[in-house]
Coordinates of C-alpha atoms and ligand atoms in Angstrom, one line a residue:
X1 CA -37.9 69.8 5.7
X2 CA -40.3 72.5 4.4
X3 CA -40.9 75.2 6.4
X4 CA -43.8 78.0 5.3
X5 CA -45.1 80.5 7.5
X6 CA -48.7 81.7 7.6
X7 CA -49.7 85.0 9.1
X8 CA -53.1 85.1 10.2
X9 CA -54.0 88.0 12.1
X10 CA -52.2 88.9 15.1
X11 CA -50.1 85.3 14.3
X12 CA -47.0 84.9 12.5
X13 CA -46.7 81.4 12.8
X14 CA -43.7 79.1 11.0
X15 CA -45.7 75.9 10.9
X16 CA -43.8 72.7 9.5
X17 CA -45.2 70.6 6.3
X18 CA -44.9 67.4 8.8
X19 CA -48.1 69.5 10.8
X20 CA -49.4 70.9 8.0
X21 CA -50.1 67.5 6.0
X22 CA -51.5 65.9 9.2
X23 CA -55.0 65.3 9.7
X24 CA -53.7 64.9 13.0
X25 CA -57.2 65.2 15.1
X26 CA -57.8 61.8 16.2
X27 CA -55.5 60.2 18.9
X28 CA -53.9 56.1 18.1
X29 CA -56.9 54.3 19.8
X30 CA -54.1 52.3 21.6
X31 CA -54.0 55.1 24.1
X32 CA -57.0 54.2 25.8
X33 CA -56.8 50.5 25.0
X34 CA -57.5 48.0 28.0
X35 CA -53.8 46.2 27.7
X36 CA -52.5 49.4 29.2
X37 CA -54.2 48.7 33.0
X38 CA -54.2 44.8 32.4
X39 CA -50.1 45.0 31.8
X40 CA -49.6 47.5 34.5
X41 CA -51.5 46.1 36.7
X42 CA -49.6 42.2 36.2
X43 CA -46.3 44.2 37.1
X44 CA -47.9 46.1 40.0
X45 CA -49.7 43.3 42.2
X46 CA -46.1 41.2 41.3
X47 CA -43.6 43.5 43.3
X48 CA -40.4 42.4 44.0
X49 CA -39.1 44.1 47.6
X50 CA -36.7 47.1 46.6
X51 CA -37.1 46.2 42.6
X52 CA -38.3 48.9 40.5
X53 CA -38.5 48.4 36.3
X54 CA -36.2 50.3 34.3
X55 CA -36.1 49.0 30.9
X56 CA -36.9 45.4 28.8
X57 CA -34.6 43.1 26.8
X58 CA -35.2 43.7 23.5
X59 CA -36.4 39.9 22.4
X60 CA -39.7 39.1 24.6
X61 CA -40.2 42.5 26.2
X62 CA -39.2 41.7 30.1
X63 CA -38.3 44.2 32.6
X64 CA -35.0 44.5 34.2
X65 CA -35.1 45.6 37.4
X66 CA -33.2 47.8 39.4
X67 CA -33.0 49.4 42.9
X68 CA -34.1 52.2 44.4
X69 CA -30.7 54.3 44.0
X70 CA -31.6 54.7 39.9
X71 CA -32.2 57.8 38.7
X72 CA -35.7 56.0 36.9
X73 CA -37.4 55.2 40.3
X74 CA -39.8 57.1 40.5
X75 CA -41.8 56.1 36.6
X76 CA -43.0 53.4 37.8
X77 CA -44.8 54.3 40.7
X78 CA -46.1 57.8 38.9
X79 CA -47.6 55.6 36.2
X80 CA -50.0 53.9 39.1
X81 CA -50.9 57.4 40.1
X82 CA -51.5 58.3 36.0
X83 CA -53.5 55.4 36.3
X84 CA -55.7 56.8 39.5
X85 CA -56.1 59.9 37.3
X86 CA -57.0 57.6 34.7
X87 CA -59.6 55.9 36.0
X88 CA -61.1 59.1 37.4
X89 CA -61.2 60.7 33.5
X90 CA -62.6 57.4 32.4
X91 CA -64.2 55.2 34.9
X92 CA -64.6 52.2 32.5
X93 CA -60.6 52.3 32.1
X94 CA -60.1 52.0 35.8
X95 CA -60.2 47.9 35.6
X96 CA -61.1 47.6 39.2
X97 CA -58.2 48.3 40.6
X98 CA -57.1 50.4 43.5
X99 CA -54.5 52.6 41.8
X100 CA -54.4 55.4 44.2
X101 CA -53.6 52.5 46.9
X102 CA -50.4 50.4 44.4
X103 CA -49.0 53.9 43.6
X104 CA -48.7 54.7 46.8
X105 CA -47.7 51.3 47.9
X106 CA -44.6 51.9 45.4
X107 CA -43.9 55.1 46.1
X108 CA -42.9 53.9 50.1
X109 CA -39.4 52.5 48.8
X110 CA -38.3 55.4 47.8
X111 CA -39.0 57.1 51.2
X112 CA -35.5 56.3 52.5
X113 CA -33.5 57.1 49.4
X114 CA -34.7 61.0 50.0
X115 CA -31.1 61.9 51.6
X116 CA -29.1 59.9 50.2
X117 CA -27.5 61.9 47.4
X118 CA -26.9 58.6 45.2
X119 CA -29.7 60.2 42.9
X120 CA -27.8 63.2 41.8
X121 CA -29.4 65.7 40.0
X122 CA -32.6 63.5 39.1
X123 CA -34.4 64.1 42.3
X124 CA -36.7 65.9 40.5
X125 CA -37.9 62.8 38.7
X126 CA -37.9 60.8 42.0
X127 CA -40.1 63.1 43.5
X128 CA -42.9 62.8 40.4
X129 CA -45.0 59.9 42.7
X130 CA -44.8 62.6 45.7
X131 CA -46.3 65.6 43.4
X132 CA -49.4 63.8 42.6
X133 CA -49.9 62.4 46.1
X134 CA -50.0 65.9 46.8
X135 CA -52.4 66.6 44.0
X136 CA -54.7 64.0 45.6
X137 CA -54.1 64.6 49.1
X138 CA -52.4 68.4 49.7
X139 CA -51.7 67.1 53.2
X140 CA -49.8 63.9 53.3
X141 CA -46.8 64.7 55.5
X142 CA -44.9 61.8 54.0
X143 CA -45.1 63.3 50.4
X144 CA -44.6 66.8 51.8
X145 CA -41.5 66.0 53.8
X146 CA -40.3 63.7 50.8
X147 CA -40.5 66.7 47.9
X148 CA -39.2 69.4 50.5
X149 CA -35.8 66.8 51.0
X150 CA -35.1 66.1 47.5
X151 CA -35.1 69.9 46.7
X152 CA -32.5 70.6 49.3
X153 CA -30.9 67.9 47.9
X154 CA -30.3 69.9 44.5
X155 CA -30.0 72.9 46.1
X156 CA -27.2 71.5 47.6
X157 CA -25.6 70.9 44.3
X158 CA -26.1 74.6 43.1
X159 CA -22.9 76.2 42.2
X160 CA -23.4 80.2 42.3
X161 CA -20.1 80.9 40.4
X162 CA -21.7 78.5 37.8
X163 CA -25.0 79.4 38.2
X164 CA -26.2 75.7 37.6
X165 CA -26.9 72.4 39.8
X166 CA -24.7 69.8 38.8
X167 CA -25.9 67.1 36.8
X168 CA -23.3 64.1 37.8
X169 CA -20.5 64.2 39.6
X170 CA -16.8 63.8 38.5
X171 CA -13.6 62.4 39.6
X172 CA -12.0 66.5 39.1
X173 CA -14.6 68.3 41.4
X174 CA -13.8 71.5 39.3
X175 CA -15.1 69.5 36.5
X176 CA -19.0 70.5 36.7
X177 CA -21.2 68.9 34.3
X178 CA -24.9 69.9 33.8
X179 CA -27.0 68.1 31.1
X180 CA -30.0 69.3 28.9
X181 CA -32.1 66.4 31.2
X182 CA -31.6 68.5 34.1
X183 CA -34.4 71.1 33.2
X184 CA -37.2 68.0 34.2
X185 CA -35.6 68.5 38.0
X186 CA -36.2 71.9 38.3
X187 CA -40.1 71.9 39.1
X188 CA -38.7 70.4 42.3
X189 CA -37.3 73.5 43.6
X190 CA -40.9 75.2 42.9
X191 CA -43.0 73.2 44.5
X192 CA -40.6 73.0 47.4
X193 CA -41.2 76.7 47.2
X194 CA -44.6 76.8 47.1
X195 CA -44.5 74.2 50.3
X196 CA -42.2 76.3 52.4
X197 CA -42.0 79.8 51.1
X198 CA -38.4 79.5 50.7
X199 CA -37.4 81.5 47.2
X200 CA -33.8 80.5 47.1
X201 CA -35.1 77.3 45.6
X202 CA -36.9 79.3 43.0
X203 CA -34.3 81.3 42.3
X204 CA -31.8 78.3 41.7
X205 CA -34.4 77.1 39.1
X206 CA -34.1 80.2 37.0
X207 CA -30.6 80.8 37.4
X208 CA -30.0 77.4 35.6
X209 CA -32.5 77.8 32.9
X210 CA -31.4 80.7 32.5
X211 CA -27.2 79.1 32.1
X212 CA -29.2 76.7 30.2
X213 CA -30.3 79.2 27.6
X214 CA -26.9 80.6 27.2
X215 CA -24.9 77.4 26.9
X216 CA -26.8 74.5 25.6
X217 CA -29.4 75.9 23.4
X218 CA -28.0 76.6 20.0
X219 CA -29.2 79.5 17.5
X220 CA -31.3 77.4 15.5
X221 CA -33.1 75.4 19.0
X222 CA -31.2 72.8 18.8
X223 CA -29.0 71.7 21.6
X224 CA -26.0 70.3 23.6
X225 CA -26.4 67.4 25.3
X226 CA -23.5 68.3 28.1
X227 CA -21.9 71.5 28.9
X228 CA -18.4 71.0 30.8
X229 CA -18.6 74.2 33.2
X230 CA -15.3 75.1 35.3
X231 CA -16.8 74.9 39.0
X232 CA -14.3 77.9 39.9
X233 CA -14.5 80.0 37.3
X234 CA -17.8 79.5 35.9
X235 CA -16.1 79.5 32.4
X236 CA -17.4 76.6 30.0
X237 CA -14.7 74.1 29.3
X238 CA -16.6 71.8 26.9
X239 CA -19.8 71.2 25.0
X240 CA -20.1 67.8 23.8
X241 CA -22.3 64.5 24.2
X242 CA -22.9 61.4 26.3
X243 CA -26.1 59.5 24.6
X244 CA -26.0 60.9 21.4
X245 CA -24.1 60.5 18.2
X246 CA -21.6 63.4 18.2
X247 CA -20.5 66.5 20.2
X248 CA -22.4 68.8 18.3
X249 CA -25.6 66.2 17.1
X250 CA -28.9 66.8 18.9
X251 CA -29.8 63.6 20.9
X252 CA -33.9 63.3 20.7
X253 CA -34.4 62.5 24.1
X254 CA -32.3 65.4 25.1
X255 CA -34.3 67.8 22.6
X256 CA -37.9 66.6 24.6
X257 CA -36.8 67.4 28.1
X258 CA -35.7 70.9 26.7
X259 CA -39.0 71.1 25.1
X260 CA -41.0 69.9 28.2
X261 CA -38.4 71.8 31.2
X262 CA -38.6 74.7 29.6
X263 CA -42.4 74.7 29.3
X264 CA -42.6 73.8 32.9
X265 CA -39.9 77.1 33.8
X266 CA -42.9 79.0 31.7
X267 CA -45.5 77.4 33.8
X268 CA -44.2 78.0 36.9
X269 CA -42.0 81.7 36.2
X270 CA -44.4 83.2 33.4
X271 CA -41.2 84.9 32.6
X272 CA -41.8 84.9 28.7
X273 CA -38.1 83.5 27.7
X274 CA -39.1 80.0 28.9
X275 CA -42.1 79.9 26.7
X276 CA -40.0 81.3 23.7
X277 CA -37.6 78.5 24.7
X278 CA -39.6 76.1 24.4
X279 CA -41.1 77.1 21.2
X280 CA -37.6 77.4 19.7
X281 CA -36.5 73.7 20.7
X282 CA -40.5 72.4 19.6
X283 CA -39.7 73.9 16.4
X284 CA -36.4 72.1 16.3
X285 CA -37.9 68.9 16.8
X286 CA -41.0 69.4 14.6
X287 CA -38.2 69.8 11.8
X288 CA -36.0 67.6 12.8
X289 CA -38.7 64.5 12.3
X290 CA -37.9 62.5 8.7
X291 CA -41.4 62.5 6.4
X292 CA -41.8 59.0 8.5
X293 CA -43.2 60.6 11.4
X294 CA -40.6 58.1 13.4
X295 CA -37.9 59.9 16.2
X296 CA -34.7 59.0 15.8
X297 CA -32.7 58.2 19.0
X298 CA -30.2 61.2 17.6
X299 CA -31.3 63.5 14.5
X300 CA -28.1 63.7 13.4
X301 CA -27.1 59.8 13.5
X302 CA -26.1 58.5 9.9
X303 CA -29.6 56.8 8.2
X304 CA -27.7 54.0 6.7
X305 CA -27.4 51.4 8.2
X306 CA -31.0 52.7 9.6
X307 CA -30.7 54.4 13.2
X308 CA -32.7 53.0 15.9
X309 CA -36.0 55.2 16.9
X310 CA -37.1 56.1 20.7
X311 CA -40.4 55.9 21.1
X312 CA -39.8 57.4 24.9
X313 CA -38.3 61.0 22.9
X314 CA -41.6 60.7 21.2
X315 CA -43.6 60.6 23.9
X316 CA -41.6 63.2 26.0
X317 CA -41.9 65.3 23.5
X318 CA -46.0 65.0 22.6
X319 CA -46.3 65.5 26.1
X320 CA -43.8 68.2 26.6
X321 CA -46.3 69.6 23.7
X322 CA -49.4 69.1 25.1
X323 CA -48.3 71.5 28.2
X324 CA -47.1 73.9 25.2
X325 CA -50.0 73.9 23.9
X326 CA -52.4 74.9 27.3
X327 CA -49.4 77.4 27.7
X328 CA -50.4 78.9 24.2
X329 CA -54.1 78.6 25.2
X330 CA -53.4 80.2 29.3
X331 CA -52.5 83.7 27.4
X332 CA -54.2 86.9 27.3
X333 CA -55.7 87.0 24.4
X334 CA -55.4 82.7 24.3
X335 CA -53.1 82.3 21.6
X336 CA -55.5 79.8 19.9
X337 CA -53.9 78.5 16.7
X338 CA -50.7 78.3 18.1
X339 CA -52.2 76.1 20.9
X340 CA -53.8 73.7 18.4
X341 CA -50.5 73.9 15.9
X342 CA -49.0 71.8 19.7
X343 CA -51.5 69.9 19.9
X344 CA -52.2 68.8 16.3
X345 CA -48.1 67.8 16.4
X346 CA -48.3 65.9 19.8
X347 CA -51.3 63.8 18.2
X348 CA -49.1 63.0 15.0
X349 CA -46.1 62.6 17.0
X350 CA -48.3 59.7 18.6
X351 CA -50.0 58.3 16.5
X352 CA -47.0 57.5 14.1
X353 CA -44.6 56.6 17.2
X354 CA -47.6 54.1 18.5
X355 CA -47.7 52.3 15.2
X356 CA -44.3 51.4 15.2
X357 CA -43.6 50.7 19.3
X358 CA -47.0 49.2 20.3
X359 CA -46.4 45.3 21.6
X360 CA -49.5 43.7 22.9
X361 CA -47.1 40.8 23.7
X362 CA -44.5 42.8 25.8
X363 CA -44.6 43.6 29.6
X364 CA -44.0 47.1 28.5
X365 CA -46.1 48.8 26.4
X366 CA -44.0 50.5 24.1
X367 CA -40.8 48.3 22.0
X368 CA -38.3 50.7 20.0
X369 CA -37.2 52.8 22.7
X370 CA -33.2 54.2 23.4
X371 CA -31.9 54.0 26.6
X372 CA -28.2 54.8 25.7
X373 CA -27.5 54.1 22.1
X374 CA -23.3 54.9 22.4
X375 CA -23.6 51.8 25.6
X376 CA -25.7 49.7 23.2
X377 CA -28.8 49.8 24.8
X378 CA -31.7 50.5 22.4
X379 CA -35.0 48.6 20.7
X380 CA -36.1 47.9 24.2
X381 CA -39.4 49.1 26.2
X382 CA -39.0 51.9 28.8
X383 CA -40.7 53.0 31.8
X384 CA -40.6 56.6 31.2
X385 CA -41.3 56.2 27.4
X386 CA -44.7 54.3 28.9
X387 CA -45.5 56.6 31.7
X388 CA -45.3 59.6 29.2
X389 CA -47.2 57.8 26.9
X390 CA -50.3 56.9 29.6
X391 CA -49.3 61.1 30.8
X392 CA -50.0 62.2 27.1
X393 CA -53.2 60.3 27.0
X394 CA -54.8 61.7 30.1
X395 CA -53.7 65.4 28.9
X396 CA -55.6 64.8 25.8
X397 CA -58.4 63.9 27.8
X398 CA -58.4 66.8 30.3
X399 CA -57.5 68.7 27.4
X400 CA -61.0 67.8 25.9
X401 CA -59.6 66.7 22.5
X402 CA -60.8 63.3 22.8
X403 CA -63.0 61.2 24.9
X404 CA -63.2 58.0 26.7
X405 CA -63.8 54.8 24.5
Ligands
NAG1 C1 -48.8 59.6 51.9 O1 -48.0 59.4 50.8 C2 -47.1 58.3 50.9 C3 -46.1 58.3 49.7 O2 -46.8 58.3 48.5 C4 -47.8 57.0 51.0 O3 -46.9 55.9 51.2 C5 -48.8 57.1 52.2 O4 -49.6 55.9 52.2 C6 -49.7 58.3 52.1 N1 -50.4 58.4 53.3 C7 -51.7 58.6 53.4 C8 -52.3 58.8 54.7 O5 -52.4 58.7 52.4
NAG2 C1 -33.8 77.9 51.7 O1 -33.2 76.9 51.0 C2 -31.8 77.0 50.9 C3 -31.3 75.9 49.9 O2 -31.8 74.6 50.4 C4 -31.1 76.8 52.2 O3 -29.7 76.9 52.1 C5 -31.7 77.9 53.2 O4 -31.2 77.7 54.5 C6 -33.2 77.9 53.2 N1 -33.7 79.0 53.9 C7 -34.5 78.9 54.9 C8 -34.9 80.2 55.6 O5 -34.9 77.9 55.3
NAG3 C1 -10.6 75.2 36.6 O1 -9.8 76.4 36.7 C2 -8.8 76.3 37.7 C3 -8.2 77.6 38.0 O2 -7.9 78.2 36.7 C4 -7.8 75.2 37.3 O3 -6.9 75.0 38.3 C5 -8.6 73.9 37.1 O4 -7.7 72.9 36.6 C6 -9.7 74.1 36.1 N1 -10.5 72.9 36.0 C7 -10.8 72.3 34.8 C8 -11.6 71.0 34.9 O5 -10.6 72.8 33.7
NAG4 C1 -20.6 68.2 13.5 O1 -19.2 68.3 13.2 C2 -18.8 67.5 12.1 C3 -17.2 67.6 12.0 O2 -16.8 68.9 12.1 C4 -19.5 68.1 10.8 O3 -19.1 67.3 9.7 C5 -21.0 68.0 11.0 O4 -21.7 68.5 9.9 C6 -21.4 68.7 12.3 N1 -22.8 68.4 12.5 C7 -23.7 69.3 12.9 C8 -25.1 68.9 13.2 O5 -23.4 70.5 13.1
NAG5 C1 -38.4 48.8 16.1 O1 -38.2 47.6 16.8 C2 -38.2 46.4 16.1 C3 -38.0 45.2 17.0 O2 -38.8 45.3 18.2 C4 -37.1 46.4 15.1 O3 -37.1 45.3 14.3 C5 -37.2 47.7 14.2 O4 -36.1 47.8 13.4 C6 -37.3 48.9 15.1 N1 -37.5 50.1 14.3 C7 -36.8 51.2 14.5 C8 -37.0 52.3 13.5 O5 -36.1 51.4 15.5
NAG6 C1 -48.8 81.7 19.1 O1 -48.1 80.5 19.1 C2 -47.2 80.3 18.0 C3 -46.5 79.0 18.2 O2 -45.9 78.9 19.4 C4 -46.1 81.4 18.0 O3 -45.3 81.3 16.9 C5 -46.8 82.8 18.0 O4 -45.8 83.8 18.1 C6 -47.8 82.9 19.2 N1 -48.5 84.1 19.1 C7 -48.6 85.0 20.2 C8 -49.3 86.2 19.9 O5 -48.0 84.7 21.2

């Protein structure tokens, strides 16, 4: 990949050709299209007692279900509550449907799952449904009580001579693995924080970002999908992968929860390390994307035969972009070219993901996702690949960088 760099002012700014060549203003108009509510909406008004959607076969596009105890619970309900904030940016999207009321609906199954610890580490994505409950109503004691139990819930898997929560757990309890994904389920501990005052939470987030930094991120913002600490030493024992191609490949989907947990750490710390963090791994990915515009499941994985995409790294990423982006734009002086270089790569990211993964005939609404390449499961639809893609489409709209059809 080319790579130039363009000083402009104050700016010194290494910009990739991919963003360069893109006339990258306009969002895929399948964003806002009406099969989005229609499709979410069949799914919704059909639930099945305990059943929540994980991911599709790959011939006809049908959900799988699975029970609450999966670490993917709580997509499905937070895409009826993108929905809510959907219908509120564009009122002619809304469909006539009660969102607010089926999000929250499906967010009551996961009420007794809140102490059960079956969820590991991704309690922070669990608790998605219960942050925007709070965004619409700051008092719901339910959602309150929910967020405040799943963060002591990974506090309780903090290890201080590690300096990390653990990711899953292992046979060898000295064995203490903590994947890249784990930076998404640190905004728990914050907003438990900002509930109850308590900073231990807040300062378990930084101490892992910070390990994360250290260990996992490589010198050119690349990274690790597993580090292998020693629980009673704190030494690292391993670096190597689970979903991606090789020990030292960099799996896509790991890459955009870097990209977006980092931003998030910047959001919530405004310690500047995150936000140079998150810039590094961007830049990774930006790079990392073949002239095609299409994410590989892992950007090291042989071409030939051709690898599988993931349409859900794609939309993590534009997403975890997007927030980039605002980031660039939140500082004094706004740092406005590099917040529309973010946002000019989250709409190409989109727009040549969408073309390749949109399935009017599917349940989901996305094909050519990666669950777990190495298990065999890939060229299906996933929930989180279509509740980031419905997430990026309201950020571009509260963004002001497009408007309603
Ligand atoms: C509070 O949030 C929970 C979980 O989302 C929901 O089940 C409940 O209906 C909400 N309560 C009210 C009064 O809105
Ligand atoms: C703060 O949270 C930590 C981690 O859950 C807990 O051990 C501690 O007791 C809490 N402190 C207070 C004052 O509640
Ligand atoms: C961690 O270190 C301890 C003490 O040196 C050792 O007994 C244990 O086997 C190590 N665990 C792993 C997984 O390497
Ligand atoms: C990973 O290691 C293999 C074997 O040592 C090497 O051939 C390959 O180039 C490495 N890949 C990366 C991305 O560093
Ligand atoms: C996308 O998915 C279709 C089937 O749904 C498949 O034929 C195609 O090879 C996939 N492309 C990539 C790049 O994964
Ligand atoms: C503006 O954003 C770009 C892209 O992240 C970055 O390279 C540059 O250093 C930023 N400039 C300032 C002044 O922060």
């Amino acid at each position: 990949m080319r790579r130039q760099t363009i000083s402009k002012g104050y700016l010194s700014i290494s910009l990739t050709s991919i963003a360069l060549s893109a006339c990258a203003s306009t969002p895929p108009v399948e964003l806002y299209s009406p099969l989005i509510g229609q499709k979410v909406f069949k799914i919704a008004s059909a639930e099945v007692a305990n059943q929540y959607p994980q991911y599709t076969d790959t011939v006809n596009g049908i959900w799988k279900y699975f029970d609450q105890n999966t670490w993917t619970v709580g997509f499905f309900p937070t895409t009826l509550y993108a929905l809510n904030t959907r219908a509120k940016l564009c009122p002619s999207l809304a469909g006539g449907h009660d969102w607010l009321s089926l999000g929250r609906q499906w967010a009551t199954g996961e009420i007794p799952f809140e102490v059960v610890n079956g969820l590991q580490h991704d309690v922070g994505f669990a608790s998605f449904p219960f942050q925007e409950e709070l965004v619409v109503n700051p008092n719901n004691k339910t959602a309150i009580t929910a967020i405040n139990n799943f963060a002591t819930d990974l506090a309780k898997r903090y290890n201080a001579v590690v300096g990390c929560t653990r990711s899953w757990d292992s046979a060898d309890p000295t064995d203490f693995q903590v994947i890249i994904d784990n930076m998404m389920n640190l905004e728990i501990l914050y907003a438990s924080t900002a509930l109850t005052g308590n900073n231990t939470l807040r300062q378990i987030a930084i101490s892992h970002a910070d390990k994360t930094i250290a260990n996992h991120i490589r010198a050119d913002g690349s990274s690790f999908h597993v580090v292998e600490y020693n629980s009673t030493t704190g030494a690292v024992i391993r670096r190597r992968t689970s979903q991606g191609y090789a020990d030292n490949s960099t799996w896509s989907r790991g890459q955009s929860w870097g990209i977006y947990g980092f931003a998030t750490m910047y959001q919530n710390s405004k310690l500047p390390r995150y936000l140079d963090t998150s810039r590094r791994m961007a830049n990774y990915f930006l790079n990392a994307v073949p002239s095609t515009g299409i994410v590989p499941w892992d950007f090291n994985a042989p071409t030939s035969p051709p690898r599988p995409a993931d349409s859900s790294a794609a939309n993590i990423a534009a997403t975890g972009l997007l927030l980039l982006s605002r980031l660039e734009g939140s500082l004094s002086p706004p740092n406005v070219t590099g917040a529309k270089f973010w946002s000019d790569a989250a709409i190409k990211l989109l727009s040549d993901n969408t073309k390749l993964a949109w399935r009017p005939a599917w349940q989901s609404l996305l094909a050519n996702g990666t669950v777990n390449k190495p298990a065999g499961n890939s060229l299906t639809g996933i929930v989180y690949g279509d509740y980031y893609f419905i997430k990026a489409g309201n950020d571009l709209l509260s963004m002001g960088l497009t408007s309603c059809p």
